[in-house]
mmCIF file of C-alpha atoms in Angstrom:
data_model
loop_
_atom_site.group_PDB
_atom_site.id
_atom_site.type_symbol
_atom_site.label_atom_id
_atom_site.label_comp_id
_atom_site.label_asym_id
_atom_site.label_seq_id
_atom_site.Cartn_x
_atom_site.Cartn_y
_atom_site.Cartn_z
ATOM 1 C CA UNK R 6 106.267 109.852 94.943
ATOM 2 C CA UNK R 7 109.620 108.456 93.872
ATOM 3 C CA UNK R 8 111.999 105.758 94.995
ATOM 4 C CA UNK R 9 115.247 107.351 96.090
ATOM 5 C CA UNK R 10 118.379 105.508 97.089
ATOM 6 C CA UNK R 11 121.620 106.760 98.559
ATOM 7 C CA UNK R 12 125.056 105.251 98.754
ATOM 8 C CA UNK R 13 126.719 104.687 101.096
ATOM 9 C CA UNK R 14 124.137 104.343 103.827
ATOM 10 C CA UNK R 15 126.812 105.086 106.413
ATOM 11 C CA UNK R 16 130.531 105.607 106.602
ATOM 12 C CA UNK R 17 133.249 106.357 109.088
ATOM 13 C CA UNK R 18 135.984 108.571 107.700
ATOM 14 C CA UNK R 19 139.220 110.081 108.832
ATOM 15 C CA UNK R 20 139.746 113.782 109.247
ATOM 16 C CA UNK R 21 141.049 115.473 106.115
ATOM 17 C CA UNK R 22 139.630 112.969 103.661
ATOM 18 C CA UNK R 23 136.670 113.370 101.315
ATOM 19 C CA UNK R 24 133.543 111.324 100.796
ATOM 20 C CA UNK R 25 131.225 111.307 97.798
ATOM 21 C CA UNK R 26 127.588 110.450 98.419
ATOM 22 C CA UNK R 27 125.441 109.238 95.571
ATOM 23 C CA UNK R 28 121.720 109.801 95.124
ATOM 24 C CA UNK R 29 119.743 107.806 92.569
ATOM 25 C CA UNK R 30 116.074 108.312 91.669
ATOM 26 C CA UNK R 31 113.849 105.887 89.818
ATOM 27 C CA UNK R 32 112.349 108.595 87.604
ATOM 28 C CA UNK R 33 113.533 111.748 85.879
ATOM 29 C CA UNK R 34 113.334 114.817 88.057
ATOM 30 C CA UNK R 35 114.355 118.380 87.430
ATOM 31 C CA UNK R 36 115.139 119.481 90.941
ATOM 32 C CA UNK R 37 117.201 117.636 93.491
ATOM 33 C CA UNK R 38 118.219 118.945 96.875
ATOM 34 C CA UNK R 39 120.881 118.103 99.431
ATOM 35 C CA UNK R 40 120.291 118.529 103.149
ATOM 36 C CA UNK R 41 122.300 118.059 106.303
ATOM 37 C CA UNK R 42 120.878 116.866 109.595
ATOM 38 C CA UNK R 43 123.361 117.350 112.391
ATOM 39 C CA UNK R 44 122.998 115.286 115.551
ATOM 40 C CA UNK R 45 119.916 116.344 117.486
ATOM 41 C CA UNK R 46 119.039 119.067 115.012
ATOM 42 C CA UNK R 47 116.688 119.641 112.143
ATOM 43 C CA UNK R 48 117.356 119.508 108.422
ATOM 44 C CA UNK R 49 119.258 122.319 106.787
ATOM 45 C CA UNK R 50 119.346 122.819 103.044
ATOM 46 C CA UNK R 51 122.867 122.712 101.638
ATOM 47 C CA UNK R 52 122.147 123.296 97.965
ATOM 48 C CA UNK R 53 119.766 122.805 95.096
ATOM 49 C CA UNK R 54 121.012 120.791 92.132
ATOM 50 C CA UNK R 55 119.255 121.222 88.825
ATOM 51 C CA UNK R 56 120.347 119.227 85.845
ATOM 52 C CA UNK R 57 122.253 121.323 83.354
ATOM 53 C CA UNK R 58 123.120 124.175 85.676
ATOM 54 C CA UNK R 59 125.438 124.931 88.545
ATOM 55 C CA UNK R 60 124.217 124.023 92.003
ATOM 56 C CA UNK R 61 122.820 126.848 94.099
ATOM 57 C CA UNK R 62 124.251 126.913 97.611
ATOM 58 C CA UNK R 63 122.624 128.223 100.765
ATOM 59 C CA UNK R 64 124.269 130.684 103.070
ATOM 60 C CA UNK R 65 127.032 129.002 105.029
ATOM 61 C CA UNK R 66 127.730 126.327 102.431
ATOM 62 C CA UNK R 67 130.326 126.671 99.678
ATOM 63 C CA UNK R 68 131.147 124.730 96.567
ATOM 64 C CA UNK R 69 134.738 124.042 97.603
ATOM 65 C CA UNK R 70 133.535 122.226 100.697
ATOM 66 C CA UNK R 71 130.449 120.560 99.207
ATOM 67 C CA UNK R 72 130.905 120.126 95.448
ATOM 68 C CA UNK R 73 127.824 118.730 93.746
ATOM 69 C CA UNK R 74 127.390 117.020 90.411
ATOM 70 C CA UNK R 75 124.148 116.535 88.516
ATOM 71 C CA UNK R 76 125.056 114.709 85.313
ATOM 72 C CA UNK R 77 121.521 113.609 84.406
ATOM 73 C CA UNK R 78 117.900 113.718 85.517
ATOM 74 C CA UNK R 79 118.110 110.674 87.796
ATOM 75 C CA UNK R 80 121.423 111.068 89.598
ATOM 76 C CA UNK R 81 123.395 113.465 91.751
ATOM 77 C CA UNK R 82 126.447 113.355 93.984
ATOM 78 C CA UNK R 83 127.489 115.421 96.981
ATOM 79 C CA UNK R 84 131.110 115.412 98.085
ATOM 80 C CA UNK R 85 132.057 116.371 101.610
ATOM 81 C CA UNK R 86 135.625 117.611 101.248
ATOM 82 C CA UNK R 87 138.487 117.872 103.708
ATOM 83 C CA UNK R 88 136.298 116.510 106.451
ATOM 84 C CA UNK R 89 136.440 117.410 110.118
ATOM 85 C CA UNK R 90 134.491 115.953 113.056
ATOM 86 C CA UNK R 91 132.044 118.856 112.703
ATOM 87 C CA UNK R 92 130.930 117.341 109.389
ATOM 88 C CA UNK R 93 129.536 114.311 111.189
ATOM 89 C CA UNK R 94 125.895 114.374 110.167
ATOM 90 C CA UNK R 95 123.235 112.647 108.193
ATOM 91 C CA UNK R 96 123.220 113.838 104.611
ATOM 92 C CA UNK R 97 119.971 113.506 102.698
ATOM 93 C CA UNK R 98 118.995 114.057 99.143
ATOM 94 C CA UNK R 99 115.479 114.895 98.089
ATOM 95 C CA UNK R 100 113.666 115.367 94.817
ATOM 96 C CA UNK R 101 111.017 117.868 93.934
ATOM 97 C CA UNK R 102 107.838 116.476 92.421
ATOM 98 C CA UNK R 103 104.409 117.794 91.621
ATOM 99 C CA UNK R 104 103.034 120.192 89.051
ATOM 100 C CA UNK R 105 105.059 123.070 90.449
ATOM 101 C CA UNK R 106 107.826 120.896 91.851
ATOM 102 C CA UNK R 107 106.336 121.821 95.150
ATOM 103 C CA UNK R 108 106.618 118.610 97.145
ATOM 104 C CA UNK R 109 109.884 117.042 98.187
ATOM 105 C CA UNK R 110 110.514 113.374 98.800
ATOM 106 C CA UNK R 111 113.557 112.229 100.674
ATOM 107 C CA UNK R 112 116.118 109.513 100.369
ATOM 108 C CA UNK R 113 117.149 107.319 103.298
ATOM 109 C CA UNK R 114 120.161 109.434 104.148
ATOM 110 C CA UNK R 115 123.865 108.788 104.588
ATOM 111 C CA UNK R 116 125.136 108.751 108.147
ATOM 112 C CA UNK R 117 128.665 110.129 108.196
ATOM 113 C CA UNK R 118 130.993 109.954 111.165
ATOM 114 C CA UNK R 119 134.313 111.762 110.960
ATOM 115 C CA UNK R 120 137.018 110.757 113.416
ATOM 116 C CA UNK A 2 114.636 135.396 107.880
ATOM 117 C CA UNK A 3 111.925 132.855 107.508
ATOM 118 C CA UNK A 4 111.660 130.486 110.460
ATOM 119 C CA UNK A 5 109.547 127.566 111.517
ATOM 120 C CA UNK A 6 108.904 126.924 115.197
ATOM 121 C CA UNK A 7 107.846 123.695 116.780
ATOM 122 C CA UNK A 8 107.126 124.358 120.401
ATOM 123 C CA UNK A 9 107.241 120.838 121.765
ATOM 124 C CA UNK A 10 110.593 119.127 121.454
ATOM 125 C CA UNK A 11 109.555 115.980 123.273
ATOM 126 C CA UNK A 12 106.070 114.620 123.818
ATOM 127 C CA UNK A 13 105.180 111.474 125.720
ATOM 128 C CA UNK A 14 101.691 110.043 125.445
ATOM 129 C CA UNK A 15 99.891 106.858 126.300
ATOM 130 C CA UNK A 16 98.150 104.897 123.590
ATOM 131 C CA UNK A 17 94.684 106.227 122.722
ATOM 132 C CA UNK A 18 95.569 109.719 123.906
ATOM 133 C CA UNK A 19 94.938 112.627 121.577
ATOM 134 C CA UNK A 20 97.857 114.394 119.945
ATOM 135 C CA UNK A 21 98.409 117.966 118.893
ATOM 136 C CA UNK A 22 101.827 119.205 117.784
ATOM 137 C CA UNK A 23 102.273 122.901 117.271
ATOM 138 C CA UNK A 24 103.920 124.557 114.275
ATOM 139 C CA UNK A 25 104.229 128.269 113.597
ATOM 140 C CA UNK A 26 106.020 130.031 110.773
ATOM 141 C CA UNK A 27 107.171 133.583 110.382
ATOM 142 C CA UNK A 28 106.817 134.226 106.665
ATOM 143 C CA UNK A 29 103.908 136.459 105.675
ATOM 144 C CA UNK A 30 103.576 135.593 102.009
ATOM 145 C CA UNK A 31 101.977 132.637 100.292
ATOM 146 C CA UNK A 32 103.365 129.394 101.616
ATOM 147 C CA UNK A 33 103.022 125.675 101.229
ATOM 148 C CA UNK A 34 103.017 123.733 104.486
ATOM 149 C CA UNK A 35 104.134 120.203 105.187
ATOM 150 C CA UNK A 36 104.434 117.681 107.956
ATOM 151 C CA UNK A 37 107.037 114.961 107.596
ATOM 152 C CA UNK A 38 107.562 111.975 109.871
ATOM 153 C CA UNK A 39 110.677 109.956 110.554
ATOM 154 C CA UNK A 40 110.052 106.596 112.203
ATOM 155 C CA UNK A 41 112.942 104.986 114.077
ATOM 156 C CA UNK A 42 115.474 103.664 111.598
ATOM 157 C CA UNK A 43 113.503 104.874 108.601
ATOM 158 C CA UNK A 44 113.780 107.783 106.240
ATOM 159 C CA UNK A 45 111.763 110.955 106.209
ATOM 160 C CA UNK A 46 108.252 110.471 104.851
ATOM 161 C CA UNK A 47 105.598 112.956 103.822
ATOM 162 C CA UNK A 48 102.674 112.852 106.235
ATOM 163 C CA UNK A 49 100.498 115.564 104.736
ATOM 164 C CA UNK A 50 100.638 118.918 102.987
ATOM 165 C CA UNK A 51 98.607 122.071 102.534
ATOM 166 C CA UNK A 52 98.706 124.208 99.407
ATOM 167 C CA UNK A 53 95.292 125.877 99.213
ATOM 168 C CA UNK A 54 91.595 125.281 99.714
ATOM 169 C CA UNK A 55 90.154 123.571 102.784
ATOM 170 C CA UNK A 56 92.444 124.537 105.664
ATOM 171 C CA UNK A 57 91.861 121.175 107.320
ATOM 172 C CA UNK A 58 93.929 118.596 105.513
ATOM 173 C CA UNK A 59 94.013 114.894 106.099
ATOM 174 C CA UNK A 60 97.090 112.779 105.713
ATOM 175 C CA UNK A 61 98.128 109.211 106.092
ATOM 176 C CA UNK A 62 97.632 107.075 109.183
ATOM 177 C CA UNK A 63 94.777 109.160 110.578
ATOM 178 C CA UNK A 64 96.719 112.398 110.910
ATOM 179 C CA UNK A 65 95.285 115.779 110.058
ATOM 180 C CA UNK A 66 96.487 119.346 110.240
ATOM 181 C CA UNK A 67 94.750 122.688 110.304
ATOM 182 C CA UNK A 68 96.095 125.792 108.628
ATOM 183 C CA UNK A 69 95.129 128.967 110.483
ATOM 184 C CA UNK A 70 96.414 131.847 108.400
ATOM 185 C CA UNK A 71 95.749 134.521 111.020
ATOM 186 C CA UNK A 72 97.900 132.627 113.508
ATOM 187 C CA UNK A 73 100.569 131.535 111.022
ATOM 188 C CA UNK A 74 100.028 128.048 112.357
ATOM 189 C CA UNK A 75 99.775 124.539 110.954
ATOM 190 C CA UNK A 76 99.217 122.215 113.892
ATOM 191 C CA UNK A 77 99.237 118.456 113.503
ATOM 192 C CA UNK A 78 96.565 116.371 115.213
ATOM 193 C CA UNK A 79 95.528 112.795 115.716
ATOM 194 C CA UNK A 80 92.553 111.857 117.889
ATOM 195 C CA UNK A 81 93.997 108.597 119.180
ATOM 196 C CA UNK A 82 97.675 107.723 118.938
ATOM 197 C CA UNK A 83 99.142 104.272 118.661
ATOM 198 C CA UNK A 84 102.456 102.879 119.795
ATOM 199 C CA UNK A 85 103.478 102.768 116.136
ATOM 200 C CA UNK A 86 103.209 106.568 115.964
ATOM 201 C CA UNK A 87 106.424 106.839 117.956
ATOM 202 C CA UNK A 88 108.597 108.934 115.668
ATOM 203 C CA UNK A 89 110.034 112.362 115.078
ATOM 204 C CA UNK A 90 107.739 114.857 113.387
ATOM 205 C CA UNK A 91 108.929 117.804 111.350
ATOM 206 C CA UNK A 92 106.950 120.780 110.166
ATOM 207 C CA UNK A 93 108.250 122.452 106.996
ATOM 208 C CA UNK A 94 107.368 125.508 104.953
ATOM 209 C CA UNK A 95 108.243 126.682 101.474
ATOM 210 C CA UNK A 96 107.646 130.010 99.852
ATOM 211 C CA UNK A 97 105.742 130.198 96.634
ATOM 212 C CA UNK A 98 106.605 133.537 95.160
ATOM 213 C CA UNK A 99 110.292 133.068 94.554
ATOM 214 C CA UNK A 100 110.157 130.290 91.986
ATOM 215 C CA UNK A 101 112.572 128.433 94.159
ATOM 216 C CA UNK A 102 111.194 125.592 96.204
ATOM 217 C CA UNK A 103 113.200 125.999 99.359
ATOM 218 C CA UNK A 104 111.980 124.007 102.325
ATOM 219 C CA UNK A 105 112.600 125.368 105.785
ATOM 220 C CA UNK A 106 112.202 122.837 108.559
ATOM 221 C CA UNK A 107 111.260 123.204 112.168
ATOM 222 C CA UNK A 108 113.434 121.659 114.839
ATOM 223 C CA UNK A 109 111.264 118.562 115.114
ATOM 224 C CA UNK A 110 109.187 116.977 117.856
ATOM 225 C CA UNK A 111 110.018 113.573 119.220
ATOM 226 C CA UNK A 112 106.871 111.671 120.097
ATOM 227 C CA UNK A 113 107.017 108.643 122.320
ATOM 228 C CA UNK A 114 103.829 106.627 122.684
ATOM 229 C CA UNK A 115 103.842 104.177 125.528
ATOM 230 C CA UNK A 116 101.757 101.029 125.176
#
């Protein structure tokens, strides 16, 4: 497995502002993922972030709203832009490990509340 | 579209009772199957996984799951639950033939074990 940390752990933000969430891993990983867990719901994949390439977004998520950076093999950021109350969620990063990068391990999450 | 169904949204058991949580998926190709657990106030942790071989897999904390290909199921079991098993349990599936390790999660099952 890997040790994954996220900053901030929680935040309360005003509508229309942006928040950047950081994800740090204690080892080099090729694939990192960003998920959203809305209140009372399951996890939904936002995008896959591979180092050295553009992030790949899932249906319903766009780069303008959720820009992602992946500057190296241990770090990634997700920005939630122009926030609205509907963006209130837990945002989680995960890393893919294993021979075929076939097992994901998750960070502690960032709990975001938008007022 | 690929989906993962967890039939029980809330389960309440007494300590020492047996547990079985259902999980069914809709994808017909080769899949990897996972159960994750989220204890109160903690982050998502891998409980067990199935890739190939023996369809009965054992995970941490006495949990096991059985893959039944003909039923597209991967049910989680524990013969005797403890109060500390109170948590939310997520089944997840990823497809193997796309080269893209996308995890699709079920809606989760909240387990409450009363002492």
